[in-house]
XYZ file of C-alpha atoms in Angstrom:
683
model
C 3.985 3.519 -7.249
C 6.190 11.163 -11.903
C 9.192 12.845 -10.675
C 12.471 14.632 -11.432
C 15.205 15.723 -9.113
C 12.940 18.625 -8.352
C 9.731 17.251 -9.691
C 7.744 18.874 -6.936
C 4.204 17.975 -7.820
C 4.821 17.080 -11.438
C 1.832 14.817 -11.161
C -0.390 17.270 -9.342
C -3.194 16.527 -11.774
C -3.188 12.787 -11.135
C -5.796 12.764 -8.375
C -8.443 13.105 -11.042
C -6.622 11.513 -13.920
C -7.861 7.974 -14.041
C -10.930 7.576 -11.906
C -13.102 10.676 -11.612
C -15.213 12.693 -13.949
C -17.299 14.886 -11.673
C -16.265 18.452 -10.917
C -16.016 17.811 -7.194
C -12.927 15.698 -7.853
C -10.981 18.656 -9.221
C -7.338 18.430 -10.109
C -5.081 19.476 -7.253
C -2.936 22.499 -8.013
C 0.715 22.521 -7.081
C 0.196 24.906 -4.175
C -2.476 22.687 -2.629
C -0.279 19.562 -2.515
C 1.291 18.978 0.886
C 4.780 17.443 0.938
C 5.475 15.239 3.962
C 9.035 14.123 3.169
C 11.682 15.419 5.596
C 8.838 16.333 7.978
C 8.144 19.606 6.155
C 4.353 19.152 5.872
C 3.748 22.161 3.669
C 2.738 22.937 0.079
C 5.190 21.760 -2.558
C 6.027 25.272 -3.669
C 7.376 26.054 -0.176
C 9.089 22.705 0.341
C 12.784 22.103 -0.269
C 12.213 18.325 -0.560
C 12.578 17.257 -4.205
C 9.719 14.826 -4.516
C 7.062 13.835 -6.982
C 3.565 12.702 -6.141
C 2.021 9.575 -7.560
C -1.692 8.997 -7.107
C -2.803 5.377 -6.718
C -5.218 5.655 -9.620
C -2.393 6.736 -11.895
C -0.118 4.089 -10.414
C -2.787 1.529 -11.230
C -3.202 2.605 -14.835
C -3.418 -0.667 -16.757
C -4.169 -3.935 -15.043
C -3.364 -2.805 -11.448
C -1.467 -6.048 -10.851
C 1.646 -3.927 -10.343
C 2.608 -0.260 -10.066
C 4.844 -0.579 -13.109
C 2.974 1.658 -15.565
C 2.729 4.598 -13.193
C 6.262 4.524 -11.814
C 7.878 4.130 -15.221
C 6.569 7.513 -16.347
C 8.863 9.226 -13.823
C 12.258 10.421 -15.046
C 15.025 8.581 -13.242
C 12.647 5.920 -11.900
C 12.250 2.460 -13.397
C 10.218 -0.394 -11.922
C 11.216 -3.724 -13.460
C 9.272 -6.978 -13.364
C 11.289 -10.117 -14.063
C 8.033 -12.078 -13.890
C 4.605 -11.254 -12.403
C 5.152 -10.589 -8.688
C 8.943 -10.197 -8.941
C 9.808 -6.483 -8.744
C 13.021 -4.487 -8.867
C 12.914 -0.733 -8.214
C 15.635 1.257 -9.953
C 16.027 4.895 -8.889
C 18.924 6.528 -10.711
C 20.787 3.246 -11.050
C 20.111 1.929 -7.532
C 19.260 -1.580 -8.773
C 22.847 -2.283 -9.866
C 23.201 -4.234 -6.614
C 19.719 -5.783 -6.766
C 19.471 -8.923 -8.913
C 15.971 -9.214 -7.475
C 13.906 -7.379 -4.894
C 14.234 -3.779 -3.701
C 17.404 -2.693 -1.909
C 19.127 0.599 -1.196
C 15.777 2.466 -1.155
C 14.042 3.358 2.140
C 10.276 2.783 2.169
C 7.693 3.895 4.746
C 3.991 3.019 4.868
C 1.839 5.531 6.776
C 4.846 6.611 8.873
C 5.860 3.022 9.708
C 9.331 1.879 8.566
C 8.758 -0.759 5.888
C 12.365 -1.477 4.885
C 13.635 -4.156 7.255
C 16.840 -3.847 9.352
C 18.622 -6.073 6.823
C 18.103 -3.452 4.104
C 15.497 -5.315 2.009
C 12.005 -4.099 1.107
C 9.252 -6.511 0.050
C 7.765 -4.028 -2.406
C 5.732 -6.793 -4.026
C 3.678 -6.996 -0.836
C 1.758 -3.850 -1.827
C -1.483 -3.860 -3.800
C -2.735 -0.801 -5.661
C -5.316 0.035 -2.962
C -2.950 -0.087 0.067
C -2.285 3.633 -0.279
C -3.835 6.719 -1.843
C -0.624 8.559 -2.692
C 3.112 8.097 -2.974
C 5.997 10.530 -2.502
C 9.269 9.613 -4.187
C 12.595 11.261 -3.398
C 15.621 10.469 -5.566
C 19.161 10.457 -4.281
C 20.559 10.165 -0.743
C 17.969 10.849 1.962
C 20.227 9.806 4.829
C 20.110 13.142 6.660
C 16.786 12.042 8.136
C 16.168 8.460 6.983
C 19.454 6.649 7.595
C 21.212 4.203 5.284
C 20.511 4.217 1.551
C 21.872 6.058 -1.480
C 19.055 5.154 -3.883
C 16.169 7.240 -2.608
C 13.073 7.364 -0.450
C 9.465 6.233 -0.961
C 6.621 7.332 1.330
C 3.254 5.598 0.863
C 0.370 7.415 2.534
C -3.352 6.758 2.916
C -5.666 9.769 2.983
C -8.062 10.098 5.904
C -11.694 9.080 5.456
C -14.024 12.071 5.317
C -17.279 10.107 5.229
C -18.402 6.466 4.927
C -17.813 4.803 1.560
C -17.645 1.405 -0.132
C -16.096 0.485 -3.471
C -15.544 -2.695 -5.472
C -13.785 -3.375 -8.754
C -13.266 -6.498 -10.846
C -10.934 -6.816 -13.800
C -10.092 -9.614 -16.216
C -7.734 -9.837 -19.155
C -5.152 -11.737 -21.167
C -3.062 -14.577 -19.725
C -5.582 -15.517 -17.074
C -5.712 -12.116 -15.395
C -8.229 -11.734 -12.557
C -8.125 -8.782 -10.156
C -10.567 -7.930 -7.369
C -10.383 -4.793 -5.193
C -12.653 -3.996 -2.250
C -12.366 -0.856 -0.111
C -14.519 0.492 2.677
C -14.349 3.194 5.307
C -16.403 4.767 8.034
C -16.129 7.769 10.312
C -14.991 11.330 9.702
C -11.666 13.166 9.347
C -10.851 12.882 13.061
C -11.992 9.331 13.877
C -12.194 6.770 11.110
C -11.545 3.194 10.048
C -10.422 1.972 6.622
C -10.206 -1.530 5.218
C -8.919 -2.787 1.867
C -8.701 -6.201 0.227
C -7.101 -7.146 -3.084
C -6.817 -10.413 -4.987
C -4.447 -10.519 -7.970
C -4.075 -13.587 -10.135
C -2.405 -14.302 -13.480
C -1.314 -17.352 -15.454
C 1.556 -15.306 -16.911
C 2.835 -14.942 -20.443
C 5.882 -17.139 -19.973
C 5.934 -20.777 -19.004
C 6.302 -21.149 -15.213
C 5.201 -17.549 -14.498
C 1.835 -17.806 -12.741
C 1.183 -15.655 -9.668
C -1.440 -15.229 -6.965
C -1.602 -12.600 -4.211
C -4.121 -11.899 -1.460
C -3.645 -8.657 0.375
C -5.498 -6.824 3.125
C -4.863 -3.669 5.089
C -6.519 -1.911 8.001
C -5.985 1.658 9.166
C -7.564 3.417 12.134
C -7.285 7.070 13.159
C -8.414 8.337 16.565
C -8.430 11.823 18.042
C -7.581 11.008 21.664
C -7.696 14.604 22.876
C -7.269 18.120 21.646
C -3.512 17.556 21.704
C -3.055 13.906 20.738
C -4.080 11.625 17.891
C -3.286 7.955 17.276
C -3.026 6.019 14.020
C -2.845 2.234 13.947
C -2.193 0.173 10.843
C -1.865 -3.423 9.703
C -0.797 -4.765 6.316
C -0.806 -8.477 5.433
C 0.032 -10.147 2.152
C 0.231 -13.779 1.013
C 2.018 -13.994 -2.322
C 2.969 -16.975 -4.483
C 4.616 -16.627 -7.839
C 6.556 -18.878 -10.161
C 10.014 -17.879 -11.390
C 10.683 -18.855 -15.014
C 14.358 -17.837 -14.964
C 16.394 -15.849 -17.446
C 17.150 -16.852 -21.047
C 20.181 -16.534 -23.290
C 19.976 -14.297 -26.351
C 19.415 -17.323 -28.603
C 16.676 -18.730 -26.366
C 15.054 -15.295 -26.067
C 15.017 -14.873 -29.848
C 13.756 -18.399 -30.514
C 10.954 -18.500 -27.926
C 10.700 -15.572 -25.463
C 7.781 -17.203 -23.623
C 9.842 -20.260 -22.612
C 11.119 -20.880 -19.097
C 14.790 -21.472 -18.430
C 15.783 -24.904 -19.802
C 18.023 -27.436 -18.078
C 21.705 -26.526 -18.461
C 25.081 -26.992 -16.811
C 23.958 -29.773 -14.514
C 20.977 -27.795 -13.215
C 17.341 -28.730 -13.912
C 14.951 -26.556 -15.863
C 12.771 -24.050 -14.030
C 9.777 -26.293 -14.698
C 11.475 -29.437 -13.373
C 12.677 -27.564 -10.280
C 9.171 -26.167 -9.766
C 10.836 -22.808 -9.318
C 8.563 -20.535 -7.289
C 8.488 -18.218 -4.288
C 5.909 -18.349 -1.502
C 5.955 -15.210 0.624
C 3.933 -14.096 3.636
C 4.406 -10.654 5.155
C 2.821 -8.918 8.122
C 3.518 -5.364 9.284
C 1.659 -3.747 12.182
C 2.235 -0.657 14.254
C 0.912 2.644 15.540
C 1.866 6.309 15.478
C 1.203 8.901 18.172
C 1.145 12.619 17.359
C 1.225 14.919 20.386
C 1.166 18.720 20.530
C 3.303 19.361 23.613
C 3.134 23.143 23.353
C 1.926 25.636 20.807
C 5.227 25.445 18.926
C 6.481 22.005 19.985
C 5.156 18.628 18.801
C 6.248 15.008 18.859
C 5.551 12.064 16.572
C 6.454 8.521 17.622
C 5.926 5.261 15.728
C 6.342 1.711 16.997
C 6.076 -1.283 14.677
C 6.674 -4.999 14.294
C 7.113 -6.994 11.090
C 7.364 -10.642 10.119
C 8.278 -12.242 6.789
C 8.236 -15.917 5.875
C 9.737 -16.838 2.502
C 10.088 -20.163 0.663
C 12.176 -19.964 -2.511
C 12.482 -23.057 -4.705
C 15.181 -22.203 -7.269
C 17.053 -24.239 -9.856
C 20.177 -24.199 -7.649
C 18.686 -24.763 -4.193
C 15.711 -24.357 -1.849
C 15.802 -21.408 0.555
C 13.669 -20.913 3.688
C 13.712 -17.600 5.539
C 12.078 -16.384 8.750
C 12.530 -12.654 9.316
C 10.943 -11.043 12.397
C 11.886 -7.440 13.146
C 10.690 -4.475 15.147
C 11.627 -0.874 15.673
C 10.700 2.677 16.594
C 10.987 6.163 15.128
C 10.482 9.424 16.999
C 11.086 13.099 16.341
C 10.346 16.482 17.904
C 9.565 19.597 15.856
C 9.846 23.138 17.191
C 8.340 25.831 14.914
C 8.571 29.597 15.163
C 7.308 32.538 13.100
C 8.309 36.201 13.398
C 7.650 39.088 11.014
C 6.578 36.682 8.284
C 9.744 34.575 8.572
C 9.333 30.933 9.577
C 11.725 28.391 11.032
C 11.527 24.804 12.250
C 13.944 22.547 14.116
C 13.553 18.777 13.969
C 15.455 16.239 16.059
C 14.846 12.521 16.409
C 16.032 8.957 16.023
C 15.126 5.665 14.361
C 16.064 2.219 15.664
C 15.473 -1.203 14.121
C 16.303 -4.737 15.238
C 15.965 -7.959 13.276
C 16.567 -11.605 14.179
C 16.519 -13.645 10.971
C 17.116 -17.278 10.127
C 17.986 -18.568 6.654
C 18.244 -22.244 5.718
C 19.447 -23.363 2.300
C 18.929 -26.941 1.100
C 19.130 -28.876 -2.108
C 15.996 -28.596 -4.225
C 14.340 -31.898 -5.030
C 11.401 -31.310 -7.369
C 10.322 -28.162 -5.562
C 10.885 -29.479 -2.016
C 13.799 -29.007 0.419
C 16.276 -31.883 0.567
C 19.784 -32.099 2.065
C 20.661 -29.070 4.213
C 23.518 -26.922 2.898
C 23.630 -24.019 5.357
C 21.705 -22.826 8.408
C 22.380 -19.231 9.496
C 21.085 -16.904 12.189
C 21.347 -13.235 11.255
C 21.263 -10.379 13.752
C 20.849 -6.835 12.402
C 20.715 -3.559 14.352
C 20.403 -0.074 12.857
C 20.398 3.270 14.657
C 20.088 6.736 13.129
C 20.064 9.999 15.103
C 19.179 13.116 13.117
C 18.689 16.873 13.369
C 17.364 19.330 10.770
C 16.922 23.077 10.515
C 14.397 24.743 8.193
C 14.126 28.449 7.378
C 11.581 30.221 5.178
C 12.031 33.946 4.695
C 9.334 36.253 3.368
C 11.666 37.457 0.600
C 11.342 34.032 -1.056
C 14.481 32.294 0.187
C 14.256 28.812 1.742
C 17.092 26.901 3.414
C 17.227 23.373 4.834
C 20.201 21.824 6.610
C 20.222 18.318 8.025
C 22.628 15.788 9.509
C 22.358 12.239 10.770
C 24.823 9.966 12.555
C 24.344 6.270 11.956
C 25.433 2.917 13.299
C 24.761 -0.440 11.660
C 25.685 -3.869 12.983
C 25.414 -7.237 11.238
C 26.219 -10.604 12.823
C 25.904 -13.988 11.102
C 26.138 -17.303 12.954
C 26.499 -20.491 10.912
C 24.771 -23.229 12.891
C 25.279 -26.276 10.647
C 28.995 -26.632 11.353
C 31.071 -27.363 14.438
C 32.472 -25.352 15.984
C 29.730 -22.816 15.312
C 31.061 -19.968 13.166
C 30.112 -16.387 14.050
C 31.123 -13.353 12.009
C 30.243 -9.771 12.905
C 30.673 -6.403 11.224
C 29.974 -2.916 12.536
C 29.604 0.204 10.404
C 30.030 3.102 12.809
C 29.551 6.863 12.824
C 28.497 7.245 9.214
C 27.574 10.920 8.829
C 24.940 11.912 6.254
C 24.611 15.713 5.815
C 22.201 17.522 3.476
C 21.984 21.169 2.439
C 19.267 22.700 0.208
C 18.874 26.311 -0.896
C 15.759 27.379 -2.813
C 14.586 30.701 -4.183
C 11.043 31.643 -5.203
C 11.818 34.137 -7.957
C 8.146 34.966 -8.438
C 4.779 33.207 -8.208
C 5.656 30.995 -11.177
C 9.419 30.408 -11.009
C 11.734 28.603 -8.601
C 15.404 27.589 -8.601
C 17.136 25.228 -6.222
C 20.568 23.811 -5.382
C 21.248 20.729 -3.261
C 24.212 18.831 -1.889
C 23.921 15.659 0.196
C 25.927 12.656 1.297
C 24.601 9.130 1.491
C 25.914 5.766 2.580
C 24.619 2.226 2.368
C 26.088 -0.816 4.145
C 25.647 -4.277 2.600
C 22.152 -5.733 2.954
C 21.375 -9.212 4.264
C 21.239 -10.524 0.685
C 24.729 -9.191 -0.010
C 26.334 -10.357 3.209
C 24.825 -13.812 2.648
C 24.354 -14.208 -1.131
C 23.177 -17.314 -2.935
C 26.751 -18.666 -3.100
C 26.371 -19.333 0.640
C 29.687 -17.592 1.363
C 29.470 -15.156 4.286
C 30.773 -11.804 3.011
C 31.313 -9.578 6.031
C 34.435 -8.151 4.368
C 32.225 -5.990 2.144
C 32.422 -2.252 2.817
C 29.599 0.268 2.902
C 29.238 2.332 -0.257
C 29.063 6.111 0.100
C 28.983 9.206 -2.064
C 28.155 12.886 -2.540
C 25.233 14.077 -4.645
C 24.976 17.548 -6.239
C 21.786 18.820 -7.895
C 20.370 21.974 -9.421
C 16.784 22.425 -10.530
C 14.561 25.007 -12.207
C 10.768 25.108 -12.548
C 8.320 27.536 -14.110
C 4.577 27.671 -14.650
C 2.730 29.231 -17.583
C -0.869 30.040 -18.550
C -2.171 30.419 -15.025
C -0.296 27.354 -13.730
C -1.913 25.104 -16.347
C 1.500 24.327 -17.883
C 4.482 23.476 -15.712
C 8.005 22.707 -16.891
C 10.914 21.504 -14.787
C 14.547 20.708 -15.419
C 17.007 19.067 -13.034
C 20.650 18.134 -13.424
C 22.705 16.084 -10.996
C 26.111 14.545 -10.389
C 26.486 11.690 -7.916
C 29.899 10.156 -7.239
C 29.545 6.793 -5.506
C 32.613 5.244 -3.857
C 33.160 1.574 -3.013
C 29.986 0.862 -4.959
C 28.465 -2.567 -4.344
C 27.960 -4.401 -7.630
C 26.646 -7.861 -8.411
C 28.585 -10.781 -9.884
C 27.620 -14.327 -10.883
C 29.760 -17.441 -10.518
C 29.840 -20.250 -13.069
C 26.860 -21.963 -11.433
C 24.757 -18.785 -11.718
C 24.887 -17.921 -7.998
C 25.177 -14.236 -7.214
C 27.780 -12.544 -5.045
C 28.905 -8.946 -4.566
C 32.089 -6.903 -4.664
C 33.045 -3.314 -3.934
C 33.808 -1.464 -7.163
C 36.193 1.490 -7.162
C 33.816 4.357 -7.898
C 30.867 5.245 -10.121
C 30.057 8.606 -11.678
C 26.357 9.255 -12.191
C 25.508 12.320 -14.304
C 21.965 12.959 -15.410
C 19.422 15.389 -16.803
C 15.681 15.104 -16.160
C 13.036 17.186 -17.943
C 9.290 17.223 -17.372
C 6.355 19.187 -18.706
C 2.729 18.758 -17.726
C -0.378 20.586 -18.852
C -3.874 20.414 -17.379
C -6.912 22.404 -18.417
C -10.483 22.315 -17.133
C -13.247 23.448 -19.453
C -16.243 25.192 -17.820
C -18.612 24.227 -20.653
C -18.819 21.995 -23.692
C -18.217 18.303 -24.281
C -14.691 18.226 -22.812
C -14.407 18.489 -19.030
C -10.627 18.122 -18.630
C -7.533 17.540 -20.745
C -4.199 16.500 -19.221
C -0.826 15.906 -20.868
C 2.502 15.015 -19.308
C 5.897 14.381 -20.874
C 9.112 13.299 -19.166
C 12.614 12.749 -20.509
C 15.681 11.316 -18.770
C 19.296 11.276 -19.874
C 21.749 9.122 -17.903
C 25.513 9.295 -18.336
C 26.551 6.612 -15.851
C 30.195 5.477 -15.974
C 32.607 3.464 -13.887
C 35.535 5.482 -12.603
C 38.510 3.392 -11.555
C 37.274 -0.207 -11.356
C 39.364 -3.342 -11.794
C 38.268 -6.890 -11.015
C 41.137 -9.326 -11.322
C 42.513 -9.080 -14.853
C 39.482 -7.109 -16.065
C 39.568 -3.332 -16.228
C 36.084 -1.797 -16.433
C 37.239 1.795 -15.896
C 35.258 4.194 -18.053
C 32.662 1.588 -19.052
C 28.944 2.355 -19.001
C 27.230 1.209 -15.806
C 24.801 -1.578 -16.778
C 21.072 -1.881 -15.973
C 19.948 1.663 -16.910
C 18.937 2.998 -20.358
C 20.886 6.093 -21.407
C 17.624 7.745 -22.504
C 13.969 7.244 -21.676
C 10.842 9.168 -22.625
C 7.238 8.958 -21.478
C 4.059 10.689 -22.562
C 0.678 10.521 -20.838
C -2.568 11.891 -22.250
C -5.951 11.921 -20.539
C -9.186 13.246 -22.071
C -12.279 13.526 -19.848
C -15.756 14.212 -21.235
C -18.595 15.803 -19.323
C -20.886 12.825 -20.006
C -18.609 10.476 -18.047
C -16.568 8.982 -20.884
C -12.777 9.141 -20.828
C -9.798 8.068 -22.898
C -6.258 7.694 -21.543
C -3.042 6.707 -23.264
C 0.596 6.155 -22.288
C 3.748 5.992 -24.374
C 7.078 4.839 -22.953
C 10.356 4.339 -24.777
C 13.787 3.284 -23.543
C 17.112 3.139 -25.351
C 19.291 0.039 -25.321
C 20.569 -1.207 -21.967
C 24.012 -2.695 -21.329
C 23.738 -5.931 -19.355
C 27.283 -6.506 -18.112
C 30.230 -4.460 -16.905
C 32.219 -5.174 -20.078
C 29.357 -3.679 -22.174
C 29.417 -6.693 -24.501
C 25.782 -7.722 -23.916
C 22.862 -5.451 -24.766
C 19.069 -5.414 -24.412
C 17.508 -3.740 -27.434
C 15.592 -0.456 -27.276
C 11.808 -0.667 -27.185
C 8.674 1.485 -27.293
C 5.453 0.677 -25.431
C 2.004 2.094 -26.143
C -1.014 1.559 -23.894
C -4.575 2.848 -23.934
C -7.691 2.711 -21.803
C -11.254 3.885 -22.465
C -14.241 3.819 -20.153
C -17.321 5.454 -18.722
C -18.335 6.348 -15.197
C -21.870 7.272 -14.188
C -22.720 9.993 -11.644
C -23.952 7.187 -9.370
C -20.502 5.599 -9.137
C -20.828 2.723 -11.649
C -18.038 2.394 -14.202
C -16.896 0.158 -17.038
C -13.651 0.241 -18.994
C -11.427 -1.645 -21.404
C -7.807 -1.243 -22.379
C -4.648 -2.736 -23.798
C -0.928 -2.744 -23.079
C 1.947 -3.058 -25.533
C -0.269 -2.179 -28.490
C 2.776 -2.121 -30.787
C 3.408 -5.779 -29.844
C 7.043 -5.224 -28.942
C 9.289 -8.138 -27.965
C 11.434 -6.876 -25.121
C 13.054 -7.860 -21.838
C 11.900 -6.163 -18.634
C 13.945 -6.991 -15.558
C 17.243 -8.104 -17.067
C 19.688 -10.187 -15.041
C 22.839 -8.061 -14.844
C 26.291 -9.701 -15.133
C 24.557 -13.062 -15.540
C 26.529 -16.270 -15.974
C 26.351 -18.121 -19.311
C 24.697 -15.112 -20.947
C 21.330 -15.609 -19.170
C 20.294 -11.954 -19.190
C 16.766 -11.840 -20.608
C 13.321 -12.012 -18.970
C 10.663 -11.498 -21.624
C 7.653 -9.274 -20.942
C 4.186 -9.928 -22.331
C 3.300 -8.985 -25.930
C 0.050 -7.186 -26.786
C -2.545 -7.913 -24.084
C -6.082 -6.800 -23.239
C -8.172 -6.089 -20.174
C -11.698 -5.079 -19.198
C -13.310 -4.246 -15.890
C -16.271 -2.916 -13.946
C -16.337 -0.809 -10.787
C -18.808 0.690 -8.350
C -18.397 3.206 -5.541
C -20.867 4.425 -2.918
C -20.307 7.545 -0.823
C -22.669 8.451 1.990
C -24.788 11.426 1.095
C -24.293 11.069 -2.666
């Protein structure tokens, strides 16, 4: 789904890393990578946006059922999977308020807003072939993208240059079956692309099977010399079972078991615990060159989600239609080698949701508990100034003003209860100063403010208690970064340090029945250091065609400031859910005869699981490998394995869980094998 606070292009080699062997698919250098975040649209070296690039082939390293392997090599980024199909994206501690799903991170797919007005993102809707690249920005991005303190994810699909068709099938341990089909026609100006993916697994744990069918369509049209249109559609039908979390004793005794019956609640198996999810997003984007220096980009979209969640406590049904628009104008100037750009625009979203919660009778809805209509409106108006001087200085300033409204109407009681909350005039400034010291060295300093109002899942948690008294969290982020290249840009090292003070932080709690609810903590202090080094070398002759290495290290010193909850004082405690240290190493060896060997190593230190720091998930180390061959004609075969060290570990822990149910076991050593074929016109 590779990054540091200034990991500009730390994965610039990844376009060739896991799928190509021919010289025409050369590794992209840092200067050739175009950064789109914050509407800069220029090479990474000249961009002030601190992003990393993740290629879909790298993101799909492994079984391609999820983006977990790729994203977890990025410092400060951690994708968790409580069970196949159940994701949680943690960017610098952002998942503290996300017992499940993706919150507090803004996501866009081909310029269309993908995070709904209620603040949730169905990240599990994506398949590995829905995009060709991903940009990830860590920290508040509110100066241009509105609410959210956790970060920004842009998923983009490259334009078709000529007709092609590709197919891939993969099988492996625990009933794994994956099928990917992609096709495209046209040229760079007018083209159509279609993708289909089927992912299926029986799962390692009891009650953890999943099945997903996914298709996407993207069309680009050059309407005139001044205007182009892009239309896109993404549909996913996902079903996955939810085995539930285990206690430490249950996890030690049998990590593959599902949650047993306890405390008056049935087991996950007896409750037929599972989620059925259908998602549809469709929209279009117009790009218009009004004058030589003035352009406009406008996107309109609509989205619909239908969710059925049979849990051990209840049965939830959700209907979530939403729509919105985003537009901005850019005015660019250049004089005497100095460049400037002004951007101004707005984003608006509206959602009308309905959530019904019933008793769960053997996996079917029974007696109605609550029936709520939810009305969400978000509005963000932003302006940004960009300057690039020929002496190597770059400056970006940005500011947004934001309004968010949430209204909840409880329909199953008389008189009907309506509660409303407005979060007004939240300002989100951002200032970045960067200096190109020479052709190999850059330094940067950043300060930004972010805010994040409660999401739909926090205002209406599984306790069923409407929580409009919750406040928006907000905070200031400070970063410095340094990068330098060596040996003709073959080796690149980067270091970034940051301090983020988050006030009124939203944190999760569990009641005695296991239902989640949320409270505003006093403040959190996030301090971190992120280091990366990557090396890529192409060999003009001999057996080896390319060798790539990448290492990343993260250190997190995350602590509660002043935080009391009733009689409990958590001040100074370590913030749960994030390892203090993580390290990743990727190695890729490409031979000129088409053979390749790739390997990944990932280690994480222990993770505290509750605010009191009395529960811990043990440290672990994961090793994966993949070997294969690809012919010049496009046919390929490969085999691989994950968790070669056969570690027993929990991935996707339940934080602050009731009755000590923290642990969701990941699969032990597992294997895969696959075949692929690609046809390109003219080859």
